[in-house]
Short mmCIF file of C-alpha atoms in Angstrom, two decimals:
data_model
loop_
_atom_site.label_atom_id
_atom_site.label_comp_id
_atom_site.label_asym_id
_atom_site.label_seq_id
_atom_site.Cartn_x
_atom_site.Cartn_y
_atom_site.Cartn_z
CA PHE S 1 0.00 0.23 0.24
CA TYR S 2 1.03 3.56 -0.39
CA LEU S 3 0.65 5.61 2.65
CA THR S 4 0.01 9.57 2.59
CA PRO S 5 1.81 11.46 4.67
CA PRO S 6 -0.73 12.03 6.98
CA GLN S 7 -1.40 8.28 7.02
CA VAL S 8 2.34 7.78 8.40
CA ASN S 9 2.05 10.51 11.11
CA SER S 10 -0.89 9.05 12.48
CA ILE S 11 0.90 5.25 13.03
CA LEU S 12 3.98 6.88 13.91
CA LYS S 13 2.25 8.82 16.27
CA ALA S 14 -0.36 6.14 17.81
CA ASN S 15 1.61 5.62 20.73
CA GLU S 16 3.38 9.06 21.69
CA TYR S 17 3.68 10.15 25.18
CA SER S 18 4.90 13.37 26.30
CA PHE S 19 5.52 14.38 29.92
CA LYS S 20 6.68 17.93 30.77
CA VAL S 21 7.95 18.18 35.37
CA PRO S 22 5.80 20.60 36.94
CA GLU S 23 7.14 24.42 37.82
CA PHE S 24 7.10 25.37 41.34
CA ASP S 25 6.70 29.25 41.89
CA GLY S 26 7.47 29.99 38.17
CA LYS S 27 11.22 27.80 38.95
CA ASN S 28 12.02 24.30 37.71
CA VAL S 29 13.65 22.65 40.45
CA SER S 30 14.06 19.29 38.94
CA SER S 31 17.54 18.51 36.91
CA VAL S 32 15.46 16.98 34.58
CA LEU S 33 12.98 19.09 31.98
CA GLY S 34 10.34 16.06 30.75
CA PHE S 35 10.51 13.41 28.71
CA ASP S 36 9.33 11.82 25.37
CA SER S 37 8.27 8.70 24.43
CA ASN S 38 7.15 6.48 21.84
CA GLN S 39 6.50 2.43 20.32
CA LEU S 40 6.42 1.43 16.80
CA PRO S 41 5.52 -2.44 16.73
CA ALA S 42 6.82 -5.16 14.10
CA ASN S 43 5.25 -7.79 16.68
CA ALA S 44 1.56 -8.44 17.09
CA PRO S 45 0.65 -7.75 19.82
CA ILE S 46 3.82 -5.63 20.40
CA GLU S 47 6.57 -7.37 22.96
CA ASP S 48 8.27 -4.06 23.88
CA ARG S 49 7.42 -2.27 26.97
CA ARG S 50 8.08 1.39 28.76
CA SER S 51 7.49 3.08 31.75
CA ALA S 52 8.14 6.27 33.51
CA ALA S 53 7.51 7.91 37.26
CA THR S 54 8.53 9.73 40.03
CA CYS S 55 9.64 8.58 42.93
CA LEU S 56 6.85 10.42 45.87
CA GLN S 57 8.88 9.34 49.14
CA THR S 58 12.54 9.45 47.50
CA ARG S 59 13.95 12.32 45.05
CA GLY S 60 14.40 11.29 41.46
CA MET S 61 12.83 9.56 38.70
CA LEU S 62 12.46 6.18 37.15
CA LEU S 63 12.18 5.19 33.37
CA GLY S 64 12.70 2.18 31.43
CA VAL S 65 12.54 0.64 28.31
CA PHE S 66 12.01 -3.37 28.22
CA ASP S 67 12.60 -5.80 25.37
CA GLY S 68 10.14 -9.28 25.56
CA HIS S 69 10.94 -12.49 23.70
CA ALA S 70 8.73 -15.53 23.68
CA GLY S 71 5.89 -13.26 24.14
CA CYS S 72 4.94 -10.46 25.73
CA ALA S 73 4.23 -11.44 29.41
CA CYS S 74 7.33 -11.19 31.05
CA ALA S 75 7.81 -7.70 29.76
CA GLN S 76 4.60 -6.45 30.68
CA ALA S 77 4.93 -7.88 34.73
CA VAL S 78 8.66 -6.27 34.97
CA SER S 79 7.31 -3.00 33.22
CA GLU S 80 4.36 -2.76 36.19
CA ARG S 81 6.59 -3.91 38.83
CA LEU S 82 10.06 -3.46 38.78
CA PHE S 83 10.01 0.38 39.67
CA TYR S 84 8.13 -0.11 43.26
CA TYR S 85 10.89 -2.80 44.13
CA ILE S 86 13.56 0.12 43.02
CA ALA S 87 11.51 2.56 45.35
CA VAL S 88 10.76 0.36 48.15
CA SER S 89 14.91 -0.13 47.85
CA LEU S 90 15.39 3.22 48.24
CA LEU S 91 13.13 3.87 51.40
CA PRO S 92 14.49 4.81 54.64
CA HIS S 93 13.39 2.32 57.42
CA GLU S 94 11.09 4.90 59.10
CA THR S 95 8.82 4.83 55.48
CA LEU S 96 8.84 1.50 55.51
CA LEU S 97 7.66 1.14 58.94
CA GLU S 98 4.82 3.82 58.49
CA ILE S 99 3.56 1.34 55.16
CA GLU S 100 3.41 -1.96 57.34
CA ASN S 101 1.60 -0.03 59.84
CA ALA S 102 -0.95 0.89 57.53
CA VAL S 103 -1.12 -2.38 55.51
CA GLU S 104 -2.03 -4.10 59.38
CA ASN S 105 -4.10 -1.70 60.41
CA GLY S 106 -6.14 -1.24 56.78
CA ARG S 107 -5.32 2.21 56.73
CA ALA S 108 -4.69 4.35 53.42
CA LEU S 109 -0.98 3.29 51.92
CA LEU S 110 1.30 6.50 51.56
CA PRO S 111 1.59 6.44 47.73
CA ILE S 112 5.36 5.15 46.60
CA LEU S 113 4.94 6.37 42.60
CA GLN S 114 3.15 8.82 40.71
CA TRP S 115 3.18 6.70 37.10
CA HIS S 116 3.12 8.89 33.73
CA LYS S 117 0.99 6.24 31.26
CA HIS S 118 0.17 6.45 27.99
CA PRO S 119 -3.57 5.42 27.65
CA ASN S 120 -2.10 2.08 25.90
CA ASP S 121 0.30 0.91 29.10
CA TYR S 122 -1.78 -1.84 30.16
CA PHE S 123 -1.64 -2.86 34.02
CA SER S 124 -2.90 -6.60 34.98
CA LYS S 125 -5.51 -5.83 37.35
CA GLU S 126 -6.06 -9.50 38.02
CA ALA S 127 -2.64 -10.20 39.51
CA SER S 128 -2.39 -6.97 41.32
CA LYS S 129 -3.10 -8.42 45.02
CA LEU S 130 -0.92 -11.34 44.28
CA TYR S 131 2.15 -8.95 43.13
CA PHE S 132 1.29 -6.39 46.05
CA ASN S 133 1.93 -9.87 48.64
CA SER S 134 5.20 -10.11 46.90
CA LEU S 135 6.15 -6.73 47.62
CA ARG S 136 4.68 -6.81 51.42
CA THR S 137 7.15 -9.53 51.59
CA TYR S 138 10.19 -7.96 50.59
CA TRP S 139 9.94 -4.44 52.46
CA GLN S 140 9.38 -6.65 55.38
CA GLU S 141 12.62 -8.25 54.86
CA LEU S 142 13.68 -4.98 54.58
CA ILE S 143 12.79 -3.89 57.99
CA ASP S 144 14.14 -6.79 59.38
CA LEU S 145 17.47 -6.44 58.05
CA ASN S 146 17.75 -2.68 58.97
CA SER S 147 21.25 -1.66 59.27
CA GLY S 148 20.46 1.91 60.12
CA GLU S 149 22.83 2.77 56.94
CA THR S 150 21.29 4.81 54.00
CA THR S 151 20.99 2.93 50.98
CA ASP S 152 23.22 3.21 48.17
CA VAL S 153 21.35 3.82 44.90
CA ARG S 154 23.60 1.27 43.07
CA GLU S 155 23.11 -1.48 45.28
CA ALA S 156 19.08 -0.76 45.47
CA LEU S 157 18.98 -1.24 41.67
CA ILE S 158 20.33 -4.59 41.64
CA ASN S 159 18.70 -5.52 44.93
CA ALA S 160 15.13 -4.46 43.07
CA PHE S 161 16.21 -6.19 39.74
CA LYS S 162 17.48 -9.54 41.44
CA ARG S 163 14.41 -9.68 44.11
CA LEU S 164 11.57 -9.20 41.31
CA ASP S 165 13.41 -11.85 39.32
CA ASN S 166 13.14 -13.88 42.25
CA ASP S 167 9.92 -13.71 42.62
CA ILE S 168 8.77 -14.14 39.41
CA SER S 169 10.46 -17.54 39.46
CA LEU S 170 8.89 -18.69 43.42
CA GLU S 171 5.37 -17.38 42.14
CA ALA S 172 5.31 -19.96 38.87
CA GLN S 173 7.01 -22.52 41.53
CA VAL S 174 4.14 -21.75 44.18
CA GLY S 175 0.90 -21.63 41.24
CA ASP S 176 -2.15 -20.18 42.13
CA PRO S 177 -5.25 -21.63 42.90
CA ASN S 178 -6.74 -19.81 40.42
CA SER S 179 -6.24 -20.86 37.07
CA PHE S 180 -6.16 -17.69 35.23
CA LEU S 181 -3.86 -15.99 37.65
CA ASN S 182 -1.73 -19.64 37.60
CA TYR S 183 -1.23 -19.69 33.74
CA LEU S 184 -0.47 -15.99 33.69
CA VAL S 185 2.63 -16.18 36.23
CA LEU S 186 3.45 -19.38 34.68
CA ARG S 187 3.52 -17.45 30.86
CA VAL S 188 5.65 -14.69 32.96
CA ALA S 189 8.10 -16.93 33.91
CA PHE S 190 8.40 -19.09 30.65
CA SER S 191 9.08 -15.86 28.55
CA GLY S 192 11.65 -13.34 29.41
CA SER S 193 12.59 -9.80 28.77
CA THR S 194 15.89 -7.24 29.45
CA ALA S 195 15.64 -3.86 31.04
CA CYS S 196 17.10 -0.46 31.00
CA VAL S 197 16.31 1.58 33.56
CA ALA S 198 17.39 5.03 34.54
CA HIS S 199 17.13 6.72 37.95
CA VAL S 200 17.66 10.53 38.00
CA ASP S 201 18.42 12.57 41.51
CA GLY S 202 19.83 16.00 40.91
CA VAL S 203 23.40 15.32 39.13
CA ASP S 204 23.29 11.56 39.84
CA LEU S 205 22.06 9.48 36.93
CA HIS S 206 22.33 5.93 37.48
CA VAL S 207 21.35 3.19 34.61
CA ALA S 208 20.75 -0.35 35.60
CA ASN S 209 21.10 -2.59 32.32
CA THR S 210 20.30 -6.29 31.98
CA GLY S 211 20.25 -7.68 28.28
CA ASP S 212 20.81 -5.54 25.02
CA SER S 213 18.94 -2.66 25.36
CA ARG S 214 20.62 0.91 25.53
CA ALA S 215 21.50 4.24 27.19
CA MET S 216 22.73 6.92 25.83
CA LEU S 217 23.77 10.19 27.00
CA GLY S 218 23.85 13.44 23.87
CA VAL S 219 26.17 15.50 24.93
CA GLN S 220 26.27 19.38 23.08
CA GLU S 221 30.39 20.11 22.59
CA GLU S 222 31.21 23.71 23.02
CA ASP S 223 31.20 24.36 19.01
CA GLY S 224 28.02 23.50 19.21
CA SER S 225 28.06 20.19 17.91
CA TRP S 226 26.66 16.52 19.15
CA SER S 227 28.61 13.64 20.71
CA ALA S 228 27.31 10.31 22.11
CA VAL S 229 28.29 8.91 25.63
CA ASN S 230 27.02 4.72 26.59
CA LEU S 231 25.76 4.20 29.31
CA SER S 232 25.56 0.64 28.91
CA TYR S 233 26.92 -2.32 27.61
CA ASP S 234 24.97 -4.84 25.98
CA HIS S 235 24.75 -8.19 27.74
CA ASN S 236 25.15 -10.28 24.35
CA ALA S 237 27.93 -12.54 22.20
CA GLN S 238 29.78 -9.06 21.07
CA ASN S 239 30.46 -8.14 24.54
CA GLU S 240 33.80 -10.30 25.44
CA HIS S 241 33.27 -9.51 28.81
CA GLU S 242 30.10 -11.03 29.04
CA VAL S 243 31.25 -13.99 27.25
CA GLU S 244 33.99 -14.48 29.80
CA ARG S 245 31.81 -14.12 32.48
CA VAL S 246 29.22 -16.86 31.53
CA LYS S 247 32.49 -19.39 30.73
CA MET S 248 33.75 -18.63 34.21
CA GLU S 249 30.45 -19.67 35.93
CA HIS S 250 30.30 -23.10 34.49
CA PRO S 251 33.08 -26.04 34.02
CA LYS S 252 35.45 -26.09 31.48
CA SER S 253 34.07 -29.33 29.60
CA GLU S 254 30.88 -26.73 28.87
CA GLU S 255 33.36 -24.21 26.97
CA LYS S 256 32.18 -25.19 23.33
CA SER S 257 28.72 -25.33 23.84
CA LEU S 258 27.83 -22.32 25.97
CA VAL S 259 27.52 -20.10 23.31
CA LYS S 260 26.90 -21.17 20.11
CA GLN S 261 25.88 -19.44 16.88
CA ASP S 262 26.03 -16.08 19.23
CA ARG S 263 23.23 -17.13 21.33
CA LEU S 264 23.41 -18.52 24.82
CA LEU S 265 23.31 -22.27 24.39
CA GLY S 266 22.14 -21.73 21.06
CA LEU S 267 19.38 -20.43 21.65
CA LEU S 268 18.80 -17.25 23.60
CA MET S 269 20.62 -13.46 22.48
CA PRO S 270 20.63 -11.60 25.22
CA PHE S 271 23.08 -13.21 28.19
CA ARG S 272 20.84 -11.60 30.91
CA ALA S 273 17.22 -11.47 31.36
CA PHE S 274 14.03 -11.78 33.83
CA GLY S 275 12.20 -14.73 33.62
CA ASP S 276 13.37 -17.24 31.28
CA VAL S 277 13.30 -19.81 33.83
CA LYS S 278 14.04 -22.62 31.04
CA PHE S 279 17.51 -21.24 31.56
CA LYS S 280 17.59 -21.36 35.25
CA TRP S 281 15.63 -23.90 37.13
CA SER S 282 16.57 -27.58 37.05
CA ILE S 283 15.29 -30.28 34.55
CA GLU S 284 13.67 -31.73 37.58
CA LEU S 285 12.01 -28.46 38.40
CA GLN S 286 10.68 -27.24 35.14
CA LYS S 287 9.05 -30.59 34.22
CA ARG S 288 7.49 -30.70 37.96
CA VAL S 289 6.14 -27.04 36.94
CA VAL S 290 4.53 -28.15 33.43
CA GLU S 291 3.42 -31.24 34.21
CA SER S 292 1.38 -29.70 37.08
CA GLY S 293 0.49 -26.60 35.69
CA PRO S 294 -2.49 -25.83 33.41
CA ASP S 295 -3.23 -27.40 30.09
CA GLN S 296 -2.43 -24.61 27.98
CA LEU S 297 1.08 -24.70 29.30
CA ASN S 298 1.41 -28.38 28.05
CA ASP S 299 0.35 -27.48 24.39
CA ASN S 300 3.22 -24.75 24.24
CA GLU S 301 6.00 -26.45 22.99
CA TYR S 302 8.22 -23.78 24.08
CA THR S 303 7.87 -25.08 27.86
CA LYS S 304 8.85 -28.60 27.03
CA PHE S 305 11.63 -28.49 25.18
CA ILE S 306 14.81 -28.49 27.24
CA PRO S 307 17.70 -26.47 25.90
CA PRO S 308 20.62 -28.30 24.33
CA ASN S 309 23.87 -28.97 26.66
CA TYR S 310 21.92 -28.50 29.98
CA TYR S 311 24.02 -29.52 32.48
CA THR S 312 25.01 -26.49 35.22
CA PRO S 313 22.07 -23.87 35.63
CA PRO S 314 21.22 -20.94 35.88
CA TYR S 315 22.94 -19.93 32.48
CA LEU S 316 21.08 -16.82 32.78
CA THR S 317 20.93 -14.33 35.64
CA ALA S 318 18.94 -10.42 35.68
CA GLU S 319 21.22 -9.20 37.88
CA PRO S 320 21.93 -5.42 35.96
CA GLU S 321 25.44 -3.73 35.12
CA VAL S 322 24.79 -0.38 37.07
CA ILE S 323 26.76 2.86 35.42
CA HIS S 324 26.86 6.09 37.59
CA HIS S 325 27.46 9.52 35.85
CA LYS S 326 27.29 13.04 37.77
CA LEU S 327 25.63 15.20 34.87
CA ARG S 328 27.07 18.28 33.82
CA PRO S 329 25.84 21.17 31.85
CA GLN S 330 26.49 19.96 28.50
CA ASP S 331 24.62 17.06 28.84
CA LYS S 332 21.49 17.59 27.50
CA PHE S 333 19.33 14.66 27.11
CA LEU S 334 19.47 10.74 27.65
CA VAL S 335 18.00 8.17 25.35
CA LEU S 336 16.91 4.76 26.49
CA ALA S 337 15.59 2.38 23.64
CA THR S 338 15.31 -1.50 22.92
CA ASP S 339 17.48 -2.78 20.53
CA GLY S 340 14.81 -2.37 17.41
CA LEU S 341 16.67 1.00 17.11
CA TRP S 342 20.27 0.38 17.83
CA GLU S 343 20.34 -2.35 14.79
CA THR S 344 19.19 0.38 12.81
CA MET S 345 20.96 3.78 13.72
CA HIS S 346 24.31 4.13 15.18
CA ARG S 347 24.61 6.26 18.24
CA GLN S 348 26.52 9.19 16.88
CA ASP S 349 23.13 9.91 14.60
CA VAL S 350 21.00 9.10 17.20
CA ALA S 351 23.00 12.04 19.00
CA ARG S 352 23.04 14.28 16.05
CA ILE S 353 19.38 14.10 14.97
CA VAL S 354 18.11 14.16 18.70
CA GLY S 355 20.28 17.35 19.23
CA GLU S 356 19.28 19.36 16.35
CA TYR S 357 15.82 18.43 17.37
CA LEU S 358 15.38 20.02 20.71
CA THR S 359 17.32 22.86 20.13
CA GLY S 360 16.10 23.58 16.36
CA VAL S 361 19.03 24.09 15.23
CA HIS S 362 19.99 21.82 12.03
CA HIS S 363 23.63 21.64 10.87
CA GLN S 364 23.98 20.80 7.45
CA GLN S 365 25.94 18.16 6.75
CA PRO S 366 27.84 18.10 3.58
CA ILE S 367 25.64 15.54 0.87
CA ALA S 368 27.62 12.57 1.24
CA VAL S 369 27.12 10.13 -1.72
CA GLY S 370 29.22 7.38 -0.81
CA GLY S 371 30.98 5.82 -3.26
CA TYR S 372 27.42 6.28 -5.44
CA LYS S 373 27.97 7.62 -8.86
CA VAL S 374 25.89 10.66 -9.15
CA THR S 375 24.14 12.73 -11.77
CA LEU S 376 23.71 16.49 -11.60
CA GLY S 377 20.14 16.28 -11.65
CA GLN S 378 19.88 13.58 -9.14
CA MET S 379 21.96 16.02 -7.10
CA HIS S 380 19.45 19.02 -7.63
CA GLY S 381 16.63 16.24 -6.79
CA LEU S 382 18.78 15.73 -3.66
CA LEU S 383 19.36 19.35 -2.90
CA THR S 384 15.37 20.07 -3.44
CA GLU S 385 14.38 17.54 -1.30
CA ARG S 386 16.80 18.50 1.57
CA ARG S 387 15.14 22.24 1.61
CA ALA S 388 11.87 20.89 1.54
CA ARG S 389 12.68 18.58 4.25
CA ILE S 390 14.08 21.08 6.31
CA SER S 391 10.83 22.76 6.32
CA SER S 392 9.01 20.25 7.64
CA VAL S 393 11.89 18.20 9.62
CA PHE S 394 10.52 19.63 12.88
CA GLU S 395 6.46 18.74 12.29
CA ASP S 396 7.15 16.17 15.23
CA GLN S 397 6.12 17.23 18.58
CA ASN S 398 8.35 14.47 20.27
CA ALA S 399 11.76 13.83 20.14
CA ALA S 400 11.16 9.70 20.17
CA THR S 401 8.73 9.82 17.01
CA HIS S 402 11.26 12.01 15.26
CA LEU S 403 14.16 9.24 16.04
CA ILE S 404 11.63 6.58 15.03
CA ARG S 405 10.83 8.48 11.70
CA HIS S 406 14.72 8.73 11.07
CA ALA S 407 15.06 4.59 12.12
CA VAL S 408 12.31 3.44 9.92
CA GLY S 409 12.80 5.88 7.07
CA ASN S 410 16.29 6.85 6.51
CA ASN S 411 17.75 5.86 3.15
CA GLU S 412 21.10 5.47 1.78
CA PHE S 413 22.18 9.47 2.01
CA GLY S 414 20.72 9.54 5.84
CA THR S 415 17.96 11.23 4.95
CA VAL S 416 13.80 10.35 5.53
CA ASP S 417 12.46 8.74 2.58
CA HIS S 418 8.91 9.16 2.52
CA GLU S 419 8.80 6.39 0.14
CA ARG S 420 10.58 3.87 2.21
CA LEU S 421 8.87 4.93 5.22
CA SER S 422 5.49 4.08 3.34
CA LYS S 423 6.89 0.61 2.77
CA MET S 424 8.30 -0.13 6.17
CA LEU S 425 4.66 0.65 8.11
CA SER S 426 2.46 -0.49 5.58
CA LEU S 427 4.14 -4.29 5.59
CA PRO S 428 1.82 -7.04 6.88
CA GLU S 429 1.94 -8.31 10.35
CA GLU S 430 3.68 -11.29 9.53
CA LEU S 431 6.42 -9.67 7.18
CA ALA S 432 7.09 -6.39 9.43
CA ARG S 433 9.01 -8.63 11.81
CA MET S 434 11.26 -10.08 9.24
CA TYR S 435 12.25 -6.32 8.42
CA ARG S 436 12.26 -4.45 11.79
CA ASP S 437 11.96 -4.71 15.25
CA ASP S 438 9.70 -3.36 17.76
CA ILE S 439 11.01 0.08 18.89
CA THR S 440 10.52 1.99 22.10
CA ILE S 441 12.49 4.86 22.96
CA ILE S 442 12.38 7.33 25.68
CA VAL S 443 14.16 10.89 25.58
CA VAL S 444 14.58 12.13 28.55
CA GLN S 445 15.80 16.16 28.47
CA PHE S 446 17.88 17.52 31.24
CA ASN S 447 17.77 21.16 32.96
CA SER S 448 21.59 22.68 32.10
CA HIS S 449 20.45 25.61 34.44
CA VAL S 450 19.77 23.21 37.08
CA ILE S 451 22.40 21.14 36.64
CA GLY S 452 24.68 23.64 36.44
CA ALA S 453 23.57 25.24 39.84
CA TYR S 454 24.46 22.07 41.68
#
């Protein structure tokens, strides 16, 4: 199908969301001005998720992208639960006691998070009680463990990731008398999800990453140009340290079978993830849970097979790698995105496209025709097209949408080609996945004045 520009826009803008941090007394006291986010599905239903929330009992803002595989169940659960685990891990002892007393006496709870959600960002009502009980057990343990020391953000992030993954595994082993919930907790545990989460508090930016989504900082140099700083490392076969880590955790006899065709045990692309109990539980436990589980689970081929060369589980961890960065006035924005973006764009281009979008200053790159033979007529066409594009380049009201437009529509000259965009967006569901992945992006804009004042 050929899509008109308005049709292309309505597809691109369907899931966009923007949030501006409110000002107090006409002053903006937060180091975050706001954020834009968007998603473009390739899978039906989309397997990516996104979350953003302000921590109400501690300072700071949480933002994250989650890339699901083997279905969307795990990414869904992590997107609605992980921030509560992080927030609880950061709370002072007195606040935890206050919350526990309120639950015990049936009083209203202190709100912990203020969510910033798109209407399409679904929350599972059915599981909320189960999820709440697991979270409560966690904060009761934190109360009992009270060491009197203030929590370190890095430690809080690592503990929250590991604890949620542990709870996902336990809930699936225990099961639930309600058959719908029982099937839900099993679907969550048997599917998997990566997570890339940022916590911004004043000038302290922490990024916790599990898997192969990425965080990148956009920095404006003194001459006005843009550069990119990586704030996460992919946990996959391209990362030598990660391959070494996996090898260190298993006997030498397994060295050849651990990573095959760039996948964990020849099957899984990310080397760290939530869920995916097929790579964590013993074979006995997998069999016991599948056999006693609901019939739908038995019909699912994925749950029944055992990965090849499966001798010394767990092969997979949800433990994140945490990077801390002190924000500087030249750090203008943060991009969090699932691998669907990074497969199509280099981080340097991402920094330039977002930077120019946010400042409204379009630095003209010399037209690069890299080895192509271009006639004068074609060159004239390219220049005319470029002029037309500058007039329409800032039609997007959302930086994440602007980035998706480039990721899907860029031609070999690095410019958005409407015809290519139209083709890519009109692919039928079963074909779309062969050409691109789900793309989820959050662009966080920083407040240089506030950061400078720190």
